[in-house]
PDB file of C-alpha atoms in Angstrom:
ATOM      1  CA  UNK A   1     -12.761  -9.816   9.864  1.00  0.00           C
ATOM      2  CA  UNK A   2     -15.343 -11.369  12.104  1.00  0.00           C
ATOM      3  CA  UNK A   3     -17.470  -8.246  11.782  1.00  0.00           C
ATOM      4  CA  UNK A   4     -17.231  -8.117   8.191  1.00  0.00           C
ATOM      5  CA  UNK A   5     -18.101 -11.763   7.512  1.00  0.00           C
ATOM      6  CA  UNK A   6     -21.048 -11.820  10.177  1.00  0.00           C
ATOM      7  CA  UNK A   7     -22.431  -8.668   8.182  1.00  0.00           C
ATOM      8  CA  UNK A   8     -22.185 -10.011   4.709  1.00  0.00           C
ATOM      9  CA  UNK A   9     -23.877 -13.723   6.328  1.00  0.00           C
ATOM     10  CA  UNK A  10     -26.919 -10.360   7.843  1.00  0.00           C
ATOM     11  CA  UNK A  11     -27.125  -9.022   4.003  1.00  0.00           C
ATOM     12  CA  UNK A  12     -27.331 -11.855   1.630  1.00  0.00           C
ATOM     13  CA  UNK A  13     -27.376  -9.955  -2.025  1.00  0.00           C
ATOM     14  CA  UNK A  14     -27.217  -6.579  -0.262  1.00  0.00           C
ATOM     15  CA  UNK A  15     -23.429  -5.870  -1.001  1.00  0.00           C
ATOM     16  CA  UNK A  16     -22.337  -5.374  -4.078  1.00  0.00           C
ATOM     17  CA  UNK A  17     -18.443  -5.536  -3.541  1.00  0.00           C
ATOM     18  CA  UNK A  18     -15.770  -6.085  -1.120  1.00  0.00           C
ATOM     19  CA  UNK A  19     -11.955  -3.712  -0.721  1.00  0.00           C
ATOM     20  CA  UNK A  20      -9.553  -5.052   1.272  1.00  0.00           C
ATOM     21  CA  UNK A  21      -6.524  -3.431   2.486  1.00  0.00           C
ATOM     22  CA  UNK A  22      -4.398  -5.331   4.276  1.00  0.00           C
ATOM     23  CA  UNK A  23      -0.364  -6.084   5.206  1.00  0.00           C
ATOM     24  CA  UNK A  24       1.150  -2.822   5.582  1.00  0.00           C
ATOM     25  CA  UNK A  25       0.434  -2.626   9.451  1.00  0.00           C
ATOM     26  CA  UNK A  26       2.090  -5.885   9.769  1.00  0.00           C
ATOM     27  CA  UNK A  27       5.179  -5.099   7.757  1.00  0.00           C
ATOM     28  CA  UNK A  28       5.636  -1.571   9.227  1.00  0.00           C
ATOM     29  CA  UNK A  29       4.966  -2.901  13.080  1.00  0.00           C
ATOM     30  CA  UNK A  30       7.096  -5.382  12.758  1.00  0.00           C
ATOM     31  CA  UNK A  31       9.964  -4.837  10.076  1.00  0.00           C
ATOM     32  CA  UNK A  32      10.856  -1.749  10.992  1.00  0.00           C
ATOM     33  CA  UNK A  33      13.578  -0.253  12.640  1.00  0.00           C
ATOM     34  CA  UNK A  34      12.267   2.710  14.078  1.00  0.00           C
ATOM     35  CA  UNK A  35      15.751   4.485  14.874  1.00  0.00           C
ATOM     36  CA  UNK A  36      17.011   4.543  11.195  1.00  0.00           C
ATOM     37  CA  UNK A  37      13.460   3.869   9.476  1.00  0.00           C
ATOM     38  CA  UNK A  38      15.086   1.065   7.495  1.00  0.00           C
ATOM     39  CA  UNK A  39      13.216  -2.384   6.910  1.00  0.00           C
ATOM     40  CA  UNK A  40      14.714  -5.373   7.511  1.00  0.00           C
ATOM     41  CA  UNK A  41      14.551  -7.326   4.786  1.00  0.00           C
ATOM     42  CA  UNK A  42      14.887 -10.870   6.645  1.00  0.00           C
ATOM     43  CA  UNK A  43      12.296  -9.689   8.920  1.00  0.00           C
ATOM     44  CA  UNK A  44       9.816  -9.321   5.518  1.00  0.00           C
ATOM     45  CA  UNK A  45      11.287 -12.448   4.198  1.00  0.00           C
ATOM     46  CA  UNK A  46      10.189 -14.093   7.982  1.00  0.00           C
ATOM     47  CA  UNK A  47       6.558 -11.967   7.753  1.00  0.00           C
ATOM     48  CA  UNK A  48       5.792 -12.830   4.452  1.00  0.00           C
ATOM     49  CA  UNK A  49       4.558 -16.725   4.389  1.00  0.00           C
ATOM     50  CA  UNK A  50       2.489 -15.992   7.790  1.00  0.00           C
ATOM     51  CA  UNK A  51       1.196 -13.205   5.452  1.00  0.00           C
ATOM     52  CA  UNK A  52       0.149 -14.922   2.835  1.00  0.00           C
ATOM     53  CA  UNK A  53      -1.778 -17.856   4.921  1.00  0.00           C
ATOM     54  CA  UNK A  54      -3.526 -14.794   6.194  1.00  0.00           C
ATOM     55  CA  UNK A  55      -4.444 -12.861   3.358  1.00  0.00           C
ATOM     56  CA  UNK A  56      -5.389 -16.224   2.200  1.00  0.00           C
ATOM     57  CA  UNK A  57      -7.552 -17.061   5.412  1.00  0.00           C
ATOM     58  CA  UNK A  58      -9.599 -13.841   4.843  1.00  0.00           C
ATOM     59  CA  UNK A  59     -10.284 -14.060   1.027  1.00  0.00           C
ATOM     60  CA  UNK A  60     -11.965 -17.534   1.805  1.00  0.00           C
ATOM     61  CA  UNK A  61     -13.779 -16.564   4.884  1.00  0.00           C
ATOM     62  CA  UNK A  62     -15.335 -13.376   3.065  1.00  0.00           C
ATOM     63  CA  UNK A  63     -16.150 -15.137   0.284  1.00  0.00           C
ATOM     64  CA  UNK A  64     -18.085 -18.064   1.997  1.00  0.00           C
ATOM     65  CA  UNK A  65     -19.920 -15.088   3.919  1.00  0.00           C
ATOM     66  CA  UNK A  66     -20.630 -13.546   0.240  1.00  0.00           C
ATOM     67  CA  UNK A  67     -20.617 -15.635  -2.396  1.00  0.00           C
ATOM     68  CA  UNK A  68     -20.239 -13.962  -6.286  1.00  0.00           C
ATOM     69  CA  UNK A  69     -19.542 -10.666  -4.339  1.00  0.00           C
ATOM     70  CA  UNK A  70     -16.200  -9.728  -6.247  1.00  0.00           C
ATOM     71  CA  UNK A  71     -13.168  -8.783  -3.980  1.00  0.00           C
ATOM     72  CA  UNK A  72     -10.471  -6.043  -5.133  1.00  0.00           C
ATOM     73  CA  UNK A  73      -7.712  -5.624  -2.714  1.00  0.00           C
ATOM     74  CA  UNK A  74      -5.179  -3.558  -2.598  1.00  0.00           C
ATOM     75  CA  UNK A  75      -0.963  -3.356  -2.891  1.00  0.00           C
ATOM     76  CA  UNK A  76       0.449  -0.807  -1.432  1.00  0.00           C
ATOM     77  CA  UNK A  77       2.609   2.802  -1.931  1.00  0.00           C
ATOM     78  CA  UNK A  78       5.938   3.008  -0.441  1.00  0.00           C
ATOM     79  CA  UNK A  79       5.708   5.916   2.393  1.00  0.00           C
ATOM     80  CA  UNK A  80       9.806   5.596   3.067  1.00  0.00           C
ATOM     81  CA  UNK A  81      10.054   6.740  -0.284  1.00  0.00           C
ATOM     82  CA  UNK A  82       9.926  10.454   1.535  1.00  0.00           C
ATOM     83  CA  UNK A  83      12.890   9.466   3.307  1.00  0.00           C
ATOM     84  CA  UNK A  84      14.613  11.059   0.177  1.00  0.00           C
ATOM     85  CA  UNK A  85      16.275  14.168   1.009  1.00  0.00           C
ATOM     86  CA  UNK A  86      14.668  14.566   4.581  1.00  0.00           C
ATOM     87  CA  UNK A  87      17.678  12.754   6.517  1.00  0.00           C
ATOM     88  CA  UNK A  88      20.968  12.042   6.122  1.00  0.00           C
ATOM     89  CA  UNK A  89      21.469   8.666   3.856  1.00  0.00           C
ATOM     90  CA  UNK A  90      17.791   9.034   2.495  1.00  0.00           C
ATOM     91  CA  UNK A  91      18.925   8.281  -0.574  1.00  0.00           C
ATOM     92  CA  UNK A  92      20.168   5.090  -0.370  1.00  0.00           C
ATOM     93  CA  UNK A  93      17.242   4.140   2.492  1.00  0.00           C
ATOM     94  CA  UNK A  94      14.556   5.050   0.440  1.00  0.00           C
ATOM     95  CA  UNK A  95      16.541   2.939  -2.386  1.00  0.00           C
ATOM     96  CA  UNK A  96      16.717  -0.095   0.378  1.00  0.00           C
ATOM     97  CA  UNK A  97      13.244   0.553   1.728  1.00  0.00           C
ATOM     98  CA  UNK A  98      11.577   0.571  -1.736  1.00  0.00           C
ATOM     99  CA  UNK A  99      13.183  -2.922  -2.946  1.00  0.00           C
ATOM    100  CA  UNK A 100      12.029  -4.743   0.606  1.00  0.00           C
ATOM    101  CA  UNK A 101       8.252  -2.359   0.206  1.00  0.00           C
ATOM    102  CA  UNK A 102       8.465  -4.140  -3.737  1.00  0.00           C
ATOM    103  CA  UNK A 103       8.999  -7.175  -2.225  1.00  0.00           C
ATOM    104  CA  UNK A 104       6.094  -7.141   0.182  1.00  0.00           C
ATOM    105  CA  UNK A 105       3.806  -5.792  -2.768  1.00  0.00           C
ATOM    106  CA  UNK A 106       4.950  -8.458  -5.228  1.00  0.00           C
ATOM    107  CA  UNK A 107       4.172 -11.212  -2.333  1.00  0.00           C
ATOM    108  CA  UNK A 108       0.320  -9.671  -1.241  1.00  0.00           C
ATOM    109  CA  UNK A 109      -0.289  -9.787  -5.275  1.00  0.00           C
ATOM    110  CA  UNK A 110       0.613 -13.206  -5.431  1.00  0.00           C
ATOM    111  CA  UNK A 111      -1.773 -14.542  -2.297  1.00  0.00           C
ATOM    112  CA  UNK A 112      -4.225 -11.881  -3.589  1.00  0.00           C
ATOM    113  CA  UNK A 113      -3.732 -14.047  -7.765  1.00  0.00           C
ATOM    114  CA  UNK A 114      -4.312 -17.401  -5.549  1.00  0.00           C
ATOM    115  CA  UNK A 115      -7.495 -16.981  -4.428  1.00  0.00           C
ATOM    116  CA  UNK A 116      -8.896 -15.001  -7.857  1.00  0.00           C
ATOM    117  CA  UNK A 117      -9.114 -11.579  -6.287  1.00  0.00           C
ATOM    118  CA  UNK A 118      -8.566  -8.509  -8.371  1.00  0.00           C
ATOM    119  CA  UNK A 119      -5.810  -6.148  -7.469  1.00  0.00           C
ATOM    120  CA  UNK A 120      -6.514  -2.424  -7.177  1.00  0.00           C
ATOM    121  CA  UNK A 121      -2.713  -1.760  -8.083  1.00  0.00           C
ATOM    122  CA  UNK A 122      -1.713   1.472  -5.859  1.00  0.00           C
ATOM    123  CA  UNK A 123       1.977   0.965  -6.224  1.00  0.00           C
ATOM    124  CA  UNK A 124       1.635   1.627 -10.084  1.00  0.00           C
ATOM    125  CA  UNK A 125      -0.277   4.541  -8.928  1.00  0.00           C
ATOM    126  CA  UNK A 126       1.743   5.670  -6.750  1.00  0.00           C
ATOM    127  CA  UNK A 127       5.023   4.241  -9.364  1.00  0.00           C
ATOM    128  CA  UNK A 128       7.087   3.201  -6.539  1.00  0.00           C
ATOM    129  CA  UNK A 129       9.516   1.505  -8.654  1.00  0.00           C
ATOM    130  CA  UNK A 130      10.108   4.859 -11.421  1.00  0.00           C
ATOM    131  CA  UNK A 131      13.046   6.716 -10.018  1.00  0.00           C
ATOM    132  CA  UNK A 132      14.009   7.530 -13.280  1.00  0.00           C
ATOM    133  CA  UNK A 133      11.173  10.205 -13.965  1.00  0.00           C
ATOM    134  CA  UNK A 134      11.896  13.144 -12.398  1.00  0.00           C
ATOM    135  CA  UNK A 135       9.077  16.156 -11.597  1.00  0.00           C
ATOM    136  CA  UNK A 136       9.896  19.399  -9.545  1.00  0.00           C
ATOM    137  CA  UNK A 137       8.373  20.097  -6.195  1.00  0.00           C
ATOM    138  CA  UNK A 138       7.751  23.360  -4.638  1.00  0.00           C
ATOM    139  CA  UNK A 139      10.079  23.486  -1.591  1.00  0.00           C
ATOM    140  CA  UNK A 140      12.161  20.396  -2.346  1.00  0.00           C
ATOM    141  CA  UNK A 141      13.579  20.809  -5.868  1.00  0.00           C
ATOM    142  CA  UNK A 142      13.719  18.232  -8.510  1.00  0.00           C
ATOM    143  CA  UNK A 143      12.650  14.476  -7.101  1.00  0.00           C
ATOM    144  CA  UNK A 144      12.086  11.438  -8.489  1.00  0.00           C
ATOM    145  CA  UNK A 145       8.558  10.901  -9.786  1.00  0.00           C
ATOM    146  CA  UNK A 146       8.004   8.003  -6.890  1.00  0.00           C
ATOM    147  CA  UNK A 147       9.513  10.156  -3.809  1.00  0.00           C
ATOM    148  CA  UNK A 148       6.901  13.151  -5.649  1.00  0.00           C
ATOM    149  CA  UNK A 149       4.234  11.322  -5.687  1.00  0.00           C
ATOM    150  CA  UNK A 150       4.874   9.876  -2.251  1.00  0.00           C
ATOM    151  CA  UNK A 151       5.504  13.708  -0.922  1.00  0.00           C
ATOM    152  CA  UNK A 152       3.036  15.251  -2.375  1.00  0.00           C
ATOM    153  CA  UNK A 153       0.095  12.672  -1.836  1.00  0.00           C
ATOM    154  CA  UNK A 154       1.221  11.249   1.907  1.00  0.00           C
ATOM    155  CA  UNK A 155       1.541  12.716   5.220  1.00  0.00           C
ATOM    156  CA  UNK A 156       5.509  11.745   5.577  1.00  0.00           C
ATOM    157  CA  UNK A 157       7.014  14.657   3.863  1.00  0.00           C
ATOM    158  CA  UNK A 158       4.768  17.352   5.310  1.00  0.00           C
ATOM    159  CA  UNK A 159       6.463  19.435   7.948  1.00  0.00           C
ATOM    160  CA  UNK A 160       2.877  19.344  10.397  1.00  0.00           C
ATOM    161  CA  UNK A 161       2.707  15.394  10.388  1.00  0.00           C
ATOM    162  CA  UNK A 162       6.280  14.745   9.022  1.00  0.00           C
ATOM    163  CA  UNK A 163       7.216  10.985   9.269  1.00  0.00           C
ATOM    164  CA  UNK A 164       2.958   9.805   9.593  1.00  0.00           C
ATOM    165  CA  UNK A 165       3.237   7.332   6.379  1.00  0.00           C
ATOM    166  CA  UNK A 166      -0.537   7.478   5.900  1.00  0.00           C
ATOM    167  CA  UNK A 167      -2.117   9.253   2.378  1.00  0.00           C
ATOM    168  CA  UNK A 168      -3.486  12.203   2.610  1.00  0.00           C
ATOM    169  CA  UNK A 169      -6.578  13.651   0.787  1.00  0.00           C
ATOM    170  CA  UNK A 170      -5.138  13.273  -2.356  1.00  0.00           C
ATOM    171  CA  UNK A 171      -3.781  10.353  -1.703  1.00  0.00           C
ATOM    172  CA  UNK A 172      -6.845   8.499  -1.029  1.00  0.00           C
ATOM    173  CA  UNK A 173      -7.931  10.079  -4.238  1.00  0.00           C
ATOM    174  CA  UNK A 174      -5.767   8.636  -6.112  1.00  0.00           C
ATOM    175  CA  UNK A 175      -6.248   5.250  -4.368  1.00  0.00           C
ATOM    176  CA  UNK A 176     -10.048   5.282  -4.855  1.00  0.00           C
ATOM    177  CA  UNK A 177      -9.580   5.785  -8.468  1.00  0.00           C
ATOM    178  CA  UNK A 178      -7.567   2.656  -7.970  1.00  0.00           C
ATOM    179  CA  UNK A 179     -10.218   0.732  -7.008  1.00  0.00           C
ATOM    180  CA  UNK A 180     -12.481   2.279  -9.102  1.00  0.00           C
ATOM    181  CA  UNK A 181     -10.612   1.268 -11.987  1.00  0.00           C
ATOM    182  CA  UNK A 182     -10.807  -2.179 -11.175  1.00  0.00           C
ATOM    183  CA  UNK A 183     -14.227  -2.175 -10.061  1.00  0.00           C
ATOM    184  CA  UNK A 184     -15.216  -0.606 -13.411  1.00  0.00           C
ATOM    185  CA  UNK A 185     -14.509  -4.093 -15.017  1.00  0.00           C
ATOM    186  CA  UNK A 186     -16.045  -6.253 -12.580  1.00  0.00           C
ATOM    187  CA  UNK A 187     -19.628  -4.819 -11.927  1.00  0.00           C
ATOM    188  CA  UNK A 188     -22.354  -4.742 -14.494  1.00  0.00           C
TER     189      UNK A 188
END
């Protein structure tokens, strides 16, 4: 953040917006049980105040360093999702996984509504919550339009990088339309 701030404080009027992407690391280093890929929901419930304060902490700081320069941050995709059908139980953990990801999203949205950013909304994108919708996949059958989306545009389902939770190409497609979206609205 340092870096960021001391540029914006170098460019007064040079930058026309500012994307932030932050909280997954945190809930995935720390809520995370490696050996069964669950999250631990009082774990998130621990992480997310802290969260919050710092989300919080680096709206203001970026904004002093660039004042009128409009923010648009981002929520996030649920990588577990692929858990679906790859291990036993993947069901129900990418079930269990989604509701604590939700919760995470619903709390960064909130800190990210308190201090008047804009929300480039890649869990809609991504519609972690729609496991109603169904699409087919080549190679894994009928899935849930959420686990689909979360196959087909993340690392975790593919066999050469299987488990890295990280979008892929199209992936960050589809999040930079995200932002796009929102950043459509904001600039002249």
């Amino acid at each position: 953040m340092d870096a960021a701030v001391a540029f914006l404080q170098a460019h007064p009027g040079e930058v026309a917006f500012i994307t932030l992407e932050v909280g997954a690391n945190d809930l995935v280093g720390r809520c995370l049980h490696g050996d069964t890929g669950r999250l631990d929901r009082a774990c998130t419930a621990d992480l997310i105040p802290r969260l919050q304060a710092r989300l919080t902490r680096i709206v203001d700081a970026l904004a002093a360093a660039g004042p009128g320069v409009p923010i648009v941050a981002m929520n996030y995709y649920d990588p577990f999702l692929g858990f679906w059908g790859l291990v036993p139980g993947g069901r129900s953990l990418a079930r269990g996984d989604q509701r604590v990801w939700a919760t995470l999203d619903a709390a960064i949205v909130t800190a990210y509504a308190d201090a008047g950013v804009t929300v480039a909304d890649a869990a809609a994108t991504f519609r972690i919550d729609d496991f109603t919708d169904t699409v087919v996949v080549p190679g894994r059958g009928e899935l849930p339009v959420n686990v689909a989306n979360t196959c087909r545009w993340t690392w975790f389902c593919s066999p050469r990088f299987a488990g890295d939770f990280h979008a892929n190409p199209i992936g960050y497609r589809k999040i930079a339309q995200t932002f796009e979206d929102e950043l459509q609205a904001l600039l002249p």
